[in-house]
Amino acid sequence: MDPSVSVTYIESAAMSQRKKTVIDILRDSQDFVSGEAISDVLGISRNAVHKHVKSLRKRGYRIVGVSRRGYRLEDEPARLSMGHVTQRTEHSMFGHSFRYHDEIESTNLEAKSLALKGAPEGTVVVAEAQSAGRGRLGRRWTSPAGKGLLFSVILRPQLPMSEAHMLTIVAATAAAEAIEKHVSARVAIKWPNDLFIGDRKVGGILTEVSGEQDDVDWIVLGTGLNVNTEFSELPVPLRRTATSLKIAGGEVLDRSDILATMLLGLETSYKSALRGGFDKALTAFRDRDFLLSRTVSVETRQGPVIGAAAGIDDRGALLVELPHRRIRSFHSGDVTLHS
Ligand code: BTN
């Protein structure tokens, strides 16, 4: 690895020493270990051991429990190969500084705090799991450990604040193009930041911006993508609306390789936008517009506005055609398909 590349591995403090010991015991044994034996080593009750096992299962450890035999570790959550990511992104703008977390509250929160402390453009925060992943409009983003891609990058473009939101369009189109290099499905974008395969959401971008007066100081672009998530691992309320690359394509994919492709693609699109403006991203977006010609409902303070989605304008605003051919544009807001 290039000595100028830094990968910092940060272990979650939320994973207690006791849980780590439970995993170590099970890993070393490779067979069933009784709850009693574990409770003796840890000096805690068998009930407490059971609680640790339950919480480890939630973190992606597959632990079977059989009465009178105990527990056996069948599988551990997958980990990204940062070696592979750094190799593929060597000399690129997102290839010099990685912060890898096994678990974190939110990569966007962490990237924002790093940006505030002066972290340079191109810093990448990546996690296997998030305890409080955030989506647009205050929503949650959930993903089982080791199954998706959860990462945020820090940008410091010379851009007026009024154009910062255009980077969501840049990032979403770059993400869609990158994903299509790994799956045969078409990836559409639901304005402004949702990635769709068919009629189901597979990922999303969360853009957070800080600046003074008219100049952007930093932008954090956070991407969540369901990669190897199984249908049964989707939260029940999302099973009718969400998908993963694995569900859509039937194959387990190499998350590290997809991450590298996404970072390289983002660099190309970002640099092209800063150099030549947003036309290319706008064209790419229009080509993948999930909402185009569909009847949509846009939430506004005055209530829902219903009309036919008519694309986006050159400033990235959603256009909706209302009765009598009147076109209204929306710069923000929650849009849903109107049934
Ligand atoms: C959305 O669907 O509204 C956007 C979802 C963005 C989720 C990603 S996961 C990595 C990064 N960290 C977060 O807390 N959110 C983004």
CSV table of N, CA and C in Angstrom, one decimal, residues 47-132:
chain,number,residue,atom,x,y,z
A,47,ASN,N,-28.2,-16.5,32.1
A,47,ASN,CA,-29.2,-15.6,31.5
A,47,ASN,C,-28.4,-14.4,30.8
A,48,ALA,N,-27.4,-13.9,31.5
A,48,ALA,CA,-26.7,-12.8,31.0
A,48,ALA,C,-25.9,-13.2,29.7
A,49,VAL,N,-25.4,-14.5,29.7
A,49,VAL,CA,-24.7,-15.0,28.5
A,49,VAL,C,-25.7,-15.0,27.4
A,50,HIS,N,-27.0,-15.5,27.7
A,50,HIS,CA,-28.0,-15.5,26.6
A,50,HIS,C,-28.3,-14.2,26.0
A,51,LYS,N,-28.3,-13.2,26.9
A,51,LYS,CA,-28.6,-11.8,26.4
A,51,LYS,C,-27.4,-11.3,25.5
A,52,HIS,N,-26.2,-11.6,25.9
A,52,HIS,CA,-25.1,-11.3,25.0
A,52,HIS,C,-25.2,-11.9,23.7
A,53,VAL,N,-25.6,-13.2,23.7
A,53,VAL,CA,-25.7,-14.0,22.4
A,53,VAL,C,-26.8,-13.3,21.6
A,54,LYS,N,-27.9,-13.0,22.2
A,54,LYS,CA,-29.0,-12.3,21.4
A,54,LYS,C,-28.5,-11.0,20.8
A,55,SER,N,-27.7,-10.3,21.6
A,55,SER,CA,-27.3,-9.0,21.0
A,55,SER,C,-26.2,-9.2,19.9
A,56,LEU,N,-25.4,-10.2,20.1
A,56,LEU,CA,-24.4,-10.5,19.0
A,56,LEU,C,-25.1,-11.0,17.7
A,57,ARG,N,-26.2,-11.7,17.9
A,57,ARG,CA,-27.0,-12.1,16.7
A,57,ARG,C,-27.4,-10.9,15.9
A,58,LYS,N,-27.9,-9.9,16.7
A,58,LYS,CA,-28.3,-8.6,16.1
A,58,LYS,C,-27.2,-8.0,15.3
A,59,ARG,N,-26.0,-8.2,15.8
A,59,ARG,CA,-24.8,-7.6,15.1
A,59,ARG,C,-24.3,-8.4,13.9
A,60,GLY,N,-25.1,-9.4,13.6
A,60,GLY,CA,-24.7,-10.2,12.4
A,60,GLY,C,-24.0,-11.5,12.7
A,61,TYR,N,-23.7,-11.8,13.9
A,61,TYR,CA,-23.1,-13.1,14.2
A,61,TYR,C,-24.1,-14.2,14.2
A,62,ARG,N,-23.9,-15.2,13.4
A,62,ARG,CA,-24.9,-16.3,13.4
A,62,ARG,C,-24.5,-17.3,14.4
A,63,ILE,N,-25.2,-17.4,15.5
A,63,ILE,CA,-24.9,-18.3,16.6
A,63,ILE,C,-26.1,-19.2,16.9
A,64,VAL,N,-25.9,-20.5,16.7
A,64,VAL,CA,-27.0,-21.4,17.0
A,64,VAL,C,-26.9,-21.8,18.4
A,65,GLY,N,-28.1,-22.0,19.0
A,65,GLY,CA,-28.2,-22.4,20.4
A,65,GLY,C,-29.0,-23.7,20.4
A,66,VAL,N,-28.4,-24.8,21.0
A,66,VAL,CA,-29.2,-26.0,21.1
A,66,VAL,C,-29.2,-26.4,22.6
A,67,SER,N,-30.4,-26.8,23.1
A,67,SER,CA,-30.5,-27.1,24.5
A,67,SER,C,-29.6,-28.3,24.9
A,68,ARG,N,-29.0,-28.2,26.0
A,68,ARG,CA,-28.1,-29.2,26.5
A,68,ARG,C,-26.7,-29.3,25.8
A,69,ARG,N,-26.6,-28.5,24.7
A,69,ARG,CA,-25.3,-28.5,24.0
A,69,ARG,C,-24.6,-27.1,24.1
A,70,GLY,N,-25.4,-26.1,24.1
A,70,GLY,CA,-24.9,-24.8,24.2
A,70,GLY,C,-24.9,-24.0,22.9
A,71,TYR,N,-23.9,-23.2,22.7
A,71,TYR,CA,-23.9,-22.3,21.5
A,71,TYR,C,-22.8,-22.6,20.6
A,72,ARG,N,-23.0,-22.4,19.3
A,72,ARG,CA,-21.9,-22.6,18.3
A,72,ARG,C,-22.0,-21.4,17.3
A,73,LEU,N,-20.8,-20.9,17.0
A,73,LEU,CA,-20.7,-19.8,16.1
A,73,LEU,C,-20.6,-20.4,14.7
A,74,GLU,N,-21.6,-20.0,13.9
A,74,GLU,CA,-21.7,-20.6,12.5
A,74,GLU,C,-21.1,-19.6,11.5
A,75,ASP,N,-21.3,-18.3,11.7
A,75,ASP,CA,-20.8,-17.4,10.7
A,75,ASP,C,-20.6,-16.0,11.4
A,76,GLU,N,-19.7,-15.3,10.9
A,76,GLU,CA,-19.5,-13.9,11.4
A,76,GLU,C,-19.8,-12.9,10.4
A,77,PRO,N,-20.2,-11.7,10.8
A,77,PRO,CA,-20.5,-10.7,9.7
A,77,PRO,C,-19.3,-10.5,8.8
A,78,ALA,N,-19.6,-10.3,7.5
A,78,ALA,CA,-18.6,-10.1,6.5
A,78,ALA,C,-17.9,-8.7,6.8
A,79,ARG,N,-16.7,-8.6,6.4
A,79,ARG,CA,-15.9,-7.4,6.5
A,79,ARG,C,-15.4,-6.9,5.2
A,80,LEU,N,-15.4,-5.6,5.0
A,80,LEU,CA,-14.9,-5.1,3.7
A,80,LEU,C,-13.4,-5.4,3.7
A,81,SER,N,-12.9,-5.6,2.5
A,81,SER,CA,-11.4,-5.7,2.4
A,81,SER,C,-10.9,-4.3,2.0
A,82,MET,N,-10.4,-3.6,3.0
A,82,MET,CA,-9.9,-2.2,2.8
A,82,MET,C,-8.6,-2.3,1.9
A,83,GLY,N,-7.9,-3.4,2.0
A,83,GLY,CA,-6.7,-3.6,1.1
A,83,GLY,C,-7.1,-3.5,-0.3
A,84,HIS,N,-8.2,-4.2,-0.6
A,84,HIS,CA,-8.7,-4.2,-2.0
A,84,HIS,C,-9.2,-2.8,-2.4
A,85,VAL,N,-9.9,-2.1,-1.5
A,85,VAL,CA,-10.4,-0.8,-1.8
A,85,VAL,C,-9.2,0.2,-2.0
A,86,THR,N,-8.2,0.1,-1.2
A,86,THR,CA,-7.1,1.1,-1.3
A,86,THR,C,-6.3,0.8,-2.6
A,87,GLN,N,-6.2,-0.5,-2.9
A,87,GLN,CA,-5.5,-0.9,-4.1
A,87,GLN,C,-6.2,-0.3,-5.4
A,88,ARG,N,-7.5,-0.4,-5.4
A,88,ARG,CA,-8.2,0.1,-6.6
A,88,ARG,C,-8.3,1.6,-6.7
A,89,THR,N,-8.3,2.2,-5.5
A,89,THR,CA,-8.5,3.7,-5.5
A,89,THR,C,-7.1,4.4,-5.4
A,90,GLU,N,-6.0,3.7,-5.4
A,90,GLU,CA,-4.7,4.3,-5.3
A,90,GLU,C,-4.6,5.5,-6.2
A,91,HIS,N,-4.0,6.6,-5.7
A,91,HIS,CA,-3.8,7.9,-6.5
A,91,HIS,C,-5.1,8.6,-6.8
A,92,SER,N,-6.3,8.1,-6.4
A,92,SER,CA,-7.5,8.8,-6.7
A,92,SER,C,-7.8,9.8,-5.5
A,93,MET,N,-8.8,10.7,-5.8
A,93,MET,CA,-9.1,11.7,-4.7
A,93,MET,C,-9.7,11.1,-3.5
A,94,PHE,N,-10.4,9.9,-3.6
A,94,PHE,CA,-10.9,9.2,-2.4
A,94,PHE,C,-10.1,8.1,-2.0
A,95,GLY,N,-8.8,8.1,-2.3
A,95,GLY,CA,-7.9,7.0,-2.0
A,95,GLY,C,-6.9,7.3,-1.0
A,96,HIS,N,-6.9,8.4,-0.3
A,96,HIS,CA,-5.8,8.7,0.6
A,96,HIS,C,-6.1,8.6,2.1
A,97,SER,N,-7.4,8.7,2.4
A,97,SER,CA,-7.7,8.6,3.9
A,97,SER,C,-9.0,7.9,4.2
A,98,PHE,N,-8.9,6.8,4.7
A,98,PHE,CA,-10.1,6.0,5.1
A,98,PHE,C,-10.2,5.8,6.6
A,99,ARG,N,-11.4,5.9,7.1
A,99,ARG,CA,-11.7,5.6,8.5
A,99,ARG,C,-12.7,4.5,8.5
A,100,TYR,N,-12.3,3.3,8.9
A,100,TYR,CA,-13.2,2.1,8.8
A,100,TYR,C,-13.7,1.8,10.2
A,101,HIS,N,-15.0,1.7,10.3
A,101,HIS,CA,-15.6,1.4,11.6
A,101,HIS,C,-16.4,0.1,11.5
A,102,ASP,N,-16.2,-0.8,12.5
A,102,ASP,CA,-17.0,-2.0,12.5
A,102,ASP,C,-18.5,-1.6,12.8
A,103,GLU,N,-18.6,-0.7,13.7
A,103,GLU,CA,-20.0,-0.1,14.0
A,103,GLU,C,-19.8,1.3,14.4
A,104,ILE,N,-20.8,2.1,14.0
A,104,ILE,CA,-20.7,3.6,14.3
A,104,ILE,C,-22.2,4.0,14.4
A,105,GLU,N,-22.4,5.2,15.0
A,105,GLU,CA,-23.7,5.7,15.0
A,105,GLU,C,-24.2,6.0,13.6
A,106,SER,N,-23.4,6.9,12.9
A,106,SER,CA,-23.7,7.2,11.5
A,106,SER,C,-22.4,7.7,10.9
A,107,THR,N,-22.1,7.2,9.7
A,107,THR,CA,-20.9,7.7,9.0
A,107,THR,C,-21.1,9.2,8.6
A,108,ASN,N,-22.3,9.6,8.4
A,108,ASN,CA,-22.4,11.1,8.0
A,108,ASN,C,-22.1,11.9,9.3
A,109,LEU,N,-22.6,11.5,10.4
A,109,LEU,CA,-22.3,12.3,11.6
A,109,LEU,C,-20.8,12.3,11.9
A,110,GLU,N,-20.1,11.2,11.7
A,110,GLU,CA,-18.7,11.1,11.9
A,110,GLU,C,-17.9,12.0,10.9
A,111,ALA,N,-18.4,11.9,9.6
A,111,ALA,CA,-17.7,12.7,8.6
A,111,ALA,C,-17.9,14.2,8.8
A,112,LYS,N,-19.1,14.6,9.3
A,112,LYS,CA,-19.3,16.0,9.6
A,112,LYS,C,-18.4,16.4,10.7
A,113,SER,N,-18.3,15.6,11.7
A,113,SER,CA,-17.4,16.0,12.9
A,113,SER,C,-15.9,16.1,12.4
A,114,LEU,N,-15.5,15.2,11.5
A,114,LEU,CA,-14.2,15.3,11.0
A,114,LEU,C,-14.0,16.5,10.1
A,115,ALA,N,-15.0,16.8,9.3
A,115,ALA,CA,-14.9,18.0,8.4
A,115,ALA,C,-14.8,19.3,9.3
A,116,LEU,N,-15.6,19.3,10.4
A,116,LEU,CA,-15.5,20.5,11.3
A,116,LEU,C,-14.1,20.7,11.9
A,117,LYS,N,-13.4,19.5,12.1
A,117,LYS,CA,-12.1,19.6,12.6
A,117,LYS,C,-11.0,19.8,11.5
A,118,GLY,N,-11.5,20.0,10.3
A,118,GLY,CA,-10.5,20.3,9.2
A,118,GLY,C,-10.1,19.1,8.4
A,119,ALA,N,-10.7,18.0,8.5
A,119,ALA,CA,-10.3,16.8,7.6
A,119,ALA,C,-10.3,17.2,6.2
A,120,PRO,N,-9.4,16.7,5.4
A,120,PRO,CA,-9.3,17.2,4.0
A,120,PRO,C,-10.4,16.6,3.1
A,121,GLU,N,-10.5,17.2,2.0
A,121,GLU,CA,-11.4,16.7,0.9
A,121,GLU,C,-10.9,15.3,0.6
A,122,GLY,N,-11.9,14.4,0.3
A,122,GLY,CA,-11.5,13.1,-0.1
A,122,GLY,C,-11.5,12.1,1.1
A,123,THR,N,-11.6,12.6,2.3
A,123,THR,CA,-11.7,11.6,3.4
A,123,THR,C,-12.9,10.7,3.3
A,124,VAL,N,-12.8,9.5,3.6
A,124,VAL,CA,-13.9,8.5,3.4
A,124,VAL,C,-14.1,7.9,4.8
A,125,VAL,N,-15.4,7.9,5.3
A,125,VAL,CA,-15.7,7.2,6.5
A,125,VAL,C,-16.6,6.0,6.1
A,126,VAL,N,-16.2,4.8,6.5
A,126,VAL,CA,-17.0,3.7,6.0
A,126,VAL,C,-17.3,2.8,7.3
A,127,ALA,N,-18.5,2.2,7.3
A,127,ALA,CA,-18.8,1.3,8.4
A,127,ALA,C,-19.5,0.0,8.0
A,128,GLU,N,-19.4,-1.0,8.8
A,128,GLU,CA,-20.1,-2.2,8.5
A,128,GLU,C,-21.5,-2.2,9.0
A,129,ALA,N,-21.7,-1.3,10.1
A,129,ALA,CA,-23.0,-1.2,10.7
A,129,ALA,C,-23.2,0.1,11.3
A,130,GLN,N,-24.4,0.6,11.3
A,130,GLN,CA,-24.7,1.9,11.9
A,130,GLN,C,-25.8,1.7,13.0
A,131,SER,N,-25.6,2.3,14.1
A,131,SER,CA,-26.7,2.2,15.1
A,131,SER,C,-27.8,3.2,14.9
A,132,ALA,N,-27.4,4.3,14.2
A,132,ALA,CA,-28.4,5.4,14.0
A,132,ALA,C,-28.2,6.0,12.6
